PDB file of C-alpha atoms in Angstrom:
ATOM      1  CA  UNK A   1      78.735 148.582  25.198  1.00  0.00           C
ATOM      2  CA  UNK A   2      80.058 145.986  27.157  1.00  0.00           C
ATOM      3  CA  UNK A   3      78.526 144.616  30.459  1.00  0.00           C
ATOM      4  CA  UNK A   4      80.652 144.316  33.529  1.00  0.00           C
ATOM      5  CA  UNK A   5      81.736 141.020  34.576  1.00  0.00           C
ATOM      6  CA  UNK A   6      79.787 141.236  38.239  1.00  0.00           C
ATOM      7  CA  UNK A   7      81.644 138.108  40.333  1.00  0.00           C
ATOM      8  CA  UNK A   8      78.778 137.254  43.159  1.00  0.00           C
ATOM      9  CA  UNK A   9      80.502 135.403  45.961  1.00  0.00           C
ATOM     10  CA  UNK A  10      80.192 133.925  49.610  1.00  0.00           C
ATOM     11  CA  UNK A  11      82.678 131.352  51.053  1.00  0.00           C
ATOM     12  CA  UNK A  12      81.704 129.468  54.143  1.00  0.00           C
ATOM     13  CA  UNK A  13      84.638 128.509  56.822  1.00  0.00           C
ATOM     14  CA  UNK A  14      85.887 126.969  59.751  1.00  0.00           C
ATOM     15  CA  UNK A  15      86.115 129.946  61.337  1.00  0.00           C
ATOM     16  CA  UNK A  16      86.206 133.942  61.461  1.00  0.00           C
ATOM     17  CA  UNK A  17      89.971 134.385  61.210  1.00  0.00           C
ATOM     18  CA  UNK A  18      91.273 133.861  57.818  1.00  0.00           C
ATOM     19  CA  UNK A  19      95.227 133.239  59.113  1.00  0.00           C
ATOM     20  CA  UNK A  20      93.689 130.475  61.246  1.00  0.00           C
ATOM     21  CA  UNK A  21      90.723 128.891  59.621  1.00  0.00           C
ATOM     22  CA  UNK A  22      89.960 128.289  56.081  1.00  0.00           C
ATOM     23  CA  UNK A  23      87.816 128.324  53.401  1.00  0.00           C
ATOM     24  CA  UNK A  24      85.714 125.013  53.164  1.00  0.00           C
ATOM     25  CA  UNK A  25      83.161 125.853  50.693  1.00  0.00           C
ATOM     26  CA  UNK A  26      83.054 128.537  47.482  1.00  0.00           C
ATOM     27  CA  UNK A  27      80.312 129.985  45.483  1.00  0.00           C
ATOM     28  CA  UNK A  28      80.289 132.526  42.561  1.00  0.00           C
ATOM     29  CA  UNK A  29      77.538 133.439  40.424  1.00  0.00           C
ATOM     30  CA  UNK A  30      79.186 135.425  37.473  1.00  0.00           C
ATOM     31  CA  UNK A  31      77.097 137.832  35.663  1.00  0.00           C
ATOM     32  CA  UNK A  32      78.077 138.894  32.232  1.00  0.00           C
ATOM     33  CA  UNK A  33      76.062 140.111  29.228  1.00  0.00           C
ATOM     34  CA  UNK A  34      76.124 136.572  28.246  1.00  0.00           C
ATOM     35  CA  UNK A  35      73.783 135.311  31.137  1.00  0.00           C
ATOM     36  CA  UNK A  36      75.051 133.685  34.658  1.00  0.00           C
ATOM     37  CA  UNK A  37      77.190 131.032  35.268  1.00  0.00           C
ATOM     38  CA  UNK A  38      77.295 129.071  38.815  1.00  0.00           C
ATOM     39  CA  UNK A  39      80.674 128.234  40.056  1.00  0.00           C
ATOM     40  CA  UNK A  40      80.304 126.083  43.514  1.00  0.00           C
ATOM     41  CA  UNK A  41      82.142 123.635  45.523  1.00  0.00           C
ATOM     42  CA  UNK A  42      82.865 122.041  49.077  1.00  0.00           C
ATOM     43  CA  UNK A  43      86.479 122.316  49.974  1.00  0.00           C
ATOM     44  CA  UNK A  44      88.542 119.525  52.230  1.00  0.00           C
ATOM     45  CA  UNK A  45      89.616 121.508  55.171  1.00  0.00           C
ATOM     46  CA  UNK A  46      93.251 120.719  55.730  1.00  0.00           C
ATOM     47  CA  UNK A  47      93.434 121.883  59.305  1.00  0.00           C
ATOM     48  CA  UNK A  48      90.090 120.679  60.662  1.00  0.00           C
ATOM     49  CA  UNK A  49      92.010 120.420  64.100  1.00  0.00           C
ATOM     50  CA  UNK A  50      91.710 124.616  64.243  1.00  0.00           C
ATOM     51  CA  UNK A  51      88.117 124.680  63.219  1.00  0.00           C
ATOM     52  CA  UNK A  52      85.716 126.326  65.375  1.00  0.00           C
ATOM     53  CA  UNK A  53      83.204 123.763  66.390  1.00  0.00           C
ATOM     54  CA  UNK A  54      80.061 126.448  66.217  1.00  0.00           C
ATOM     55  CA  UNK A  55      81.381 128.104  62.821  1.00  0.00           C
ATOM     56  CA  UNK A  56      81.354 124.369  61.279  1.00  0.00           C
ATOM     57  CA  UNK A  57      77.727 123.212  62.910  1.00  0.00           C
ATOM     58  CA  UNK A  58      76.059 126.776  60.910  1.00  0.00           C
ATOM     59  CA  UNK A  59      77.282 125.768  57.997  1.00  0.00           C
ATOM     60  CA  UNK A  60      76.704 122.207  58.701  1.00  0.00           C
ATOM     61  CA  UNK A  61      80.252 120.430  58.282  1.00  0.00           C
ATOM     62  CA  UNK A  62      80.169 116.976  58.331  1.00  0.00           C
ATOM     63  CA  UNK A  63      83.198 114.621  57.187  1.00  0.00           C
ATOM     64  CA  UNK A  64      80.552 112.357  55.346  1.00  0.00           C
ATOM     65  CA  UNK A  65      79.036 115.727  53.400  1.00  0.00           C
ATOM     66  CA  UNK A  66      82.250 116.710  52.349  1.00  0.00           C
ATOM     67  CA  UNK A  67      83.762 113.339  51.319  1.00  0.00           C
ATOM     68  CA  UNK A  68      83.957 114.402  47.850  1.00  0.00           C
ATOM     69  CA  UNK A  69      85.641 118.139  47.911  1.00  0.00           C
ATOM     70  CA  UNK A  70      88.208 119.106  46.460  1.00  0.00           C
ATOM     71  CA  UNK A  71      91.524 120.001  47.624  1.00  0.00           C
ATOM     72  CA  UNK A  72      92.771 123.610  49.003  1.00  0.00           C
ATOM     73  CA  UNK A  73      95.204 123.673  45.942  1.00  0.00           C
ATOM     74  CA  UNK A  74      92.890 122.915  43.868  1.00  0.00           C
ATOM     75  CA  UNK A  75      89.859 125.366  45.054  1.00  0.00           C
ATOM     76  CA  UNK A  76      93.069 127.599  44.913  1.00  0.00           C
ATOM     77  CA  UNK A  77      93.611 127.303  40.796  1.00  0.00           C
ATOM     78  CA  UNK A  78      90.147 127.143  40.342  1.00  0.00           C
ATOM     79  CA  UNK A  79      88.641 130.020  42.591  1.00  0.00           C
ATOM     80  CA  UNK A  80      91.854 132.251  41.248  1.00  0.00           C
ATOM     81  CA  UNK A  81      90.069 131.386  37.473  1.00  0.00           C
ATOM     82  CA  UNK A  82      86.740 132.590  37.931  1.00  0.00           C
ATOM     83  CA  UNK A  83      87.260 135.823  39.960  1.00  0.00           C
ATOM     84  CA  UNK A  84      90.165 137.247  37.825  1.00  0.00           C
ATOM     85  CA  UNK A  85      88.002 139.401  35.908  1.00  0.00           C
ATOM     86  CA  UNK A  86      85.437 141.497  37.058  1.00  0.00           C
ATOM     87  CA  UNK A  87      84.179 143.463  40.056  1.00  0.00           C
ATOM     88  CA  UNK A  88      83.868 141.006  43.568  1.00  0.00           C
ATOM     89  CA  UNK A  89      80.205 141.451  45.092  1.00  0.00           C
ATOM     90  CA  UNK A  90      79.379 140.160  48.394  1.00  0.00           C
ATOM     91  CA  UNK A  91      78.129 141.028  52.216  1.00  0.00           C
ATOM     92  CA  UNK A  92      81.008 141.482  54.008  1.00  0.00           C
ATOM     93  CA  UNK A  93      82.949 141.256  50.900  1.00  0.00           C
ATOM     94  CA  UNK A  94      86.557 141.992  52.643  1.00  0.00           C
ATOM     95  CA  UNK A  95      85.686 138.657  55.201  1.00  0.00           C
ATOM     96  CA  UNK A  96      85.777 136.260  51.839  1.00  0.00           C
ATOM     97  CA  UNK A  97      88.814 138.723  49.693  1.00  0.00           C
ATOM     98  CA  UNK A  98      90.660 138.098  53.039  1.00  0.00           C
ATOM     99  CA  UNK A  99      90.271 134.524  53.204  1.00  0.00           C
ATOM    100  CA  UNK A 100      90.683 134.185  49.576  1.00  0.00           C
ATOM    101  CA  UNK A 101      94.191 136.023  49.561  1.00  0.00           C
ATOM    102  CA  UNK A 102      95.176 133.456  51.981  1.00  0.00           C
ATOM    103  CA  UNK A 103      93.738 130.623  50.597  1.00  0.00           C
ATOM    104  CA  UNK A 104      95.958 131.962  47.461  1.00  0.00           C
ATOM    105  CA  UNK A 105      99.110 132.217  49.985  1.00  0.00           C
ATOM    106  CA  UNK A 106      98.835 129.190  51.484  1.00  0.00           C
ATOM    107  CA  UNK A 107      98.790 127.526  48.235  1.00  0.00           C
ATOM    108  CA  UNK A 108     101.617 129.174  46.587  1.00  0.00           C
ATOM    109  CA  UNK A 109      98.623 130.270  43.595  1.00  0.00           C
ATOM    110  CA  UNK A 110      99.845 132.907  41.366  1.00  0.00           C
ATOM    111  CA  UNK A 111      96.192 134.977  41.178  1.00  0.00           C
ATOM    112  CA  UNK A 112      94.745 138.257  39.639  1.00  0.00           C
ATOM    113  CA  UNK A 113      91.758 138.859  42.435  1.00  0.00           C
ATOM    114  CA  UNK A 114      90.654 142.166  41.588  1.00  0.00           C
ATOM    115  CA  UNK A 115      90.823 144.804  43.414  1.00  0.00           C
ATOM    116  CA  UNK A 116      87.042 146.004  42.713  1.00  0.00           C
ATOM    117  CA  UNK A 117      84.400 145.335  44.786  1.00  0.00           C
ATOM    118  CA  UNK A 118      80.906 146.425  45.963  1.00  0.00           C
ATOM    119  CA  UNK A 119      79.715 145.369  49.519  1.00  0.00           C
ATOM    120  CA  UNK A 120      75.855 144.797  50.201  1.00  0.00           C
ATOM    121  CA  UNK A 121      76.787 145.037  53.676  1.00  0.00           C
ATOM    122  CA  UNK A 122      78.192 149.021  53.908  1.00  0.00           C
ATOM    123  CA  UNK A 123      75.213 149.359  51.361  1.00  0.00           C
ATOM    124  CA  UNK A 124      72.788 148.376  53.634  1.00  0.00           C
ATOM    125  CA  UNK A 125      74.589 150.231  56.701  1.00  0.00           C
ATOM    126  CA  UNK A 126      74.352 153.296  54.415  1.00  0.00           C
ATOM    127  CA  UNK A 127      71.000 152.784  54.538  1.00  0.00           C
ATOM    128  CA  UNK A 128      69.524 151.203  57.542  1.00  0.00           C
ATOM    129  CA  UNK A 129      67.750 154.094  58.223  1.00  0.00           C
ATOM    130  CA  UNK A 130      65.721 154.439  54.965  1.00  0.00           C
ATOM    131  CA  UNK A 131      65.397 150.834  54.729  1.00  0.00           C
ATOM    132  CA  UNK A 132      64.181 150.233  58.450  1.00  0.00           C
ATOM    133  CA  UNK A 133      66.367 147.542  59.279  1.00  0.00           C
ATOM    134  CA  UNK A 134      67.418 146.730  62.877  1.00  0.00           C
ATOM    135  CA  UNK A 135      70.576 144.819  61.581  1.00  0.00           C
ATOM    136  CA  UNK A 136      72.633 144.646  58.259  1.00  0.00           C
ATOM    137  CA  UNK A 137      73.038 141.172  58.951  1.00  0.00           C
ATOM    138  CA  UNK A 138      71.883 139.077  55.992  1.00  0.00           C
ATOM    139  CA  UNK A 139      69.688 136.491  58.377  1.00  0.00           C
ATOM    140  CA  UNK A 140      68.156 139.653  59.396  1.00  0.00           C
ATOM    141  CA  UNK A 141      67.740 141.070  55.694  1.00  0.00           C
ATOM    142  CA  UNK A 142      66.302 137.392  55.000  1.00  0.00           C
ATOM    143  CA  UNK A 143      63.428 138.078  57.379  1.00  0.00           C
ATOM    144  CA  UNK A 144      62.923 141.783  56.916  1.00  0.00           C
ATOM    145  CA  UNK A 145      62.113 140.732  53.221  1.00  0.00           C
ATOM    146  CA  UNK A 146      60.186 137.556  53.789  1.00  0.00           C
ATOM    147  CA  UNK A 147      62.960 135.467  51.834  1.00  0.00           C
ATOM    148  CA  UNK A 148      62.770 132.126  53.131  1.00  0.00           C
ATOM    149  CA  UNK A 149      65.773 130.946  55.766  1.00  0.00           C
ATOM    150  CA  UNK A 150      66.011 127.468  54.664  1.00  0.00           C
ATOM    151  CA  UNK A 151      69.691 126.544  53.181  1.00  0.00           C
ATOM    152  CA  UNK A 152      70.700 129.638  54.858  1.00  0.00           C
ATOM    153  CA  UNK A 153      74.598 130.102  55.591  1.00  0.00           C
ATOM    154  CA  UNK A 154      75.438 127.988  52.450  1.00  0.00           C
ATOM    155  CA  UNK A 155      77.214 129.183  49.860  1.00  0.00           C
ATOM    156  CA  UNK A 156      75.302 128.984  47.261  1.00  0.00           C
ATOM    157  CA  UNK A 157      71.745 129.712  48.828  1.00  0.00           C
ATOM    158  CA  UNK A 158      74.165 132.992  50.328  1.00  0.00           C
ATOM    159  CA  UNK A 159      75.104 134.377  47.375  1.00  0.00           C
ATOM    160  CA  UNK A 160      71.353 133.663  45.498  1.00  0.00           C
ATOM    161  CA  UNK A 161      69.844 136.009  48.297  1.00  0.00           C
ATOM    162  CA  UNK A 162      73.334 138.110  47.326  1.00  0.00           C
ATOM    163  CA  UNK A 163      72.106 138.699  43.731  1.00  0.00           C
ATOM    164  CA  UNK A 164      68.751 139.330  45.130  1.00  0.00           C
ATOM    165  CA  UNK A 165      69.626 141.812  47.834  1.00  0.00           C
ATOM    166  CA  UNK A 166      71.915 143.513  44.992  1.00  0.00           C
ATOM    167  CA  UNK A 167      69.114 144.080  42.806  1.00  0.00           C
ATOM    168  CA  UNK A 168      66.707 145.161  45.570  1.00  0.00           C
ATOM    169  CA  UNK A 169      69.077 147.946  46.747  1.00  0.00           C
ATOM    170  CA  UNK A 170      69.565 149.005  42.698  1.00  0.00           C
ATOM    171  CA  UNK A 171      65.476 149.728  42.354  1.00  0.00           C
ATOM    172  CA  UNK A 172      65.660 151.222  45.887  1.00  0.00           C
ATOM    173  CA  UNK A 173      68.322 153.459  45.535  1.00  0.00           C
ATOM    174  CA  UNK A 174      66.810 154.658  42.382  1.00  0.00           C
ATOM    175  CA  UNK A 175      63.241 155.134  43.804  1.00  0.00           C
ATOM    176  CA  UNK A 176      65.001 157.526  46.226  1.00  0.00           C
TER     177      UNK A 176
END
């Protein structure tokens, strides 16, 4: 039997609304019965003029940082590639499938996003009672779990504690 293609993913952006800001860096861990594979990259913002100046000091924007990203077309061709196939996980999946659909809009990128996805997030909401969580948040799910904070609200340090809040709520959904 054949393992389902599980497509891990956080983007960080220059903001919270996805027809105004954009996506300026991408991470997906894909999970397959063949192992993982990392997929991550910073992004040239092409409207840095519409950024908001708090959403781009958390995930700590600087020109000189991203002086080598890539373009929004091609993040466009390349994020459409690795997410074609599988189910989308993430916390707050719909935030990063909204600004992905965009990103795919803006660029004029024929894409198969799938329509599949599984959201730590309403997980977690589900249950924040059993789990004795104040907040959902995933800061908050960092320090309820002792996971270390450094590198937090990067991509790829995001979706790491992703695959490890996944696999947390699999054993303790089971144990219930």
């Amino acid at each position: 039997m054949q393992m389902t293609r599980l497509i891990f993913l956080d983007t960080e952006t220059t903001g919270l609304f996805y027809k105004n800001h954009e996506i300026i860096e991408f991470c997906a861990i894909v999970r397959n019965e063949n192992g993982t594979t990392t997929h991550t990259f910073k992004i040239k913002p092409d409207q840095i003029d519409t950024a908001n100046p708090y959403a781009l000091q958390i995930n700590g924007y600087t020109p000189e940082k991203w002086k080598d990203a890539i373009s929004q077309k091609q993040a466009a061709k390349l994020i459409s590639d690795i997410v074609k196939d599988g189910i989308v996980v993430g916390h707050n999946v719909a935030f990063d499938l909204k600004f992905i659909y965009q990103l795919m809009e803006d660029q004029d990128q024929d894409h198969e996003i799938p329509t599949a996805s599984i959201c730590t997030q309403e997980i977690c909401r589900t249950l924040q009672d059993d789990l004795k969580w104040s907040s959902v948040s995933m800061d908050n799910i960092r320090r309820s779990l002792g996971w270390s904070m450094e590198g937090a609200h990067t991509a790829e340090k995001d979706v790491r504690d992703l695959i490890k809040l996944y696999d947390h709520l699999k054993t303790f959904i089971a144990s219930l």
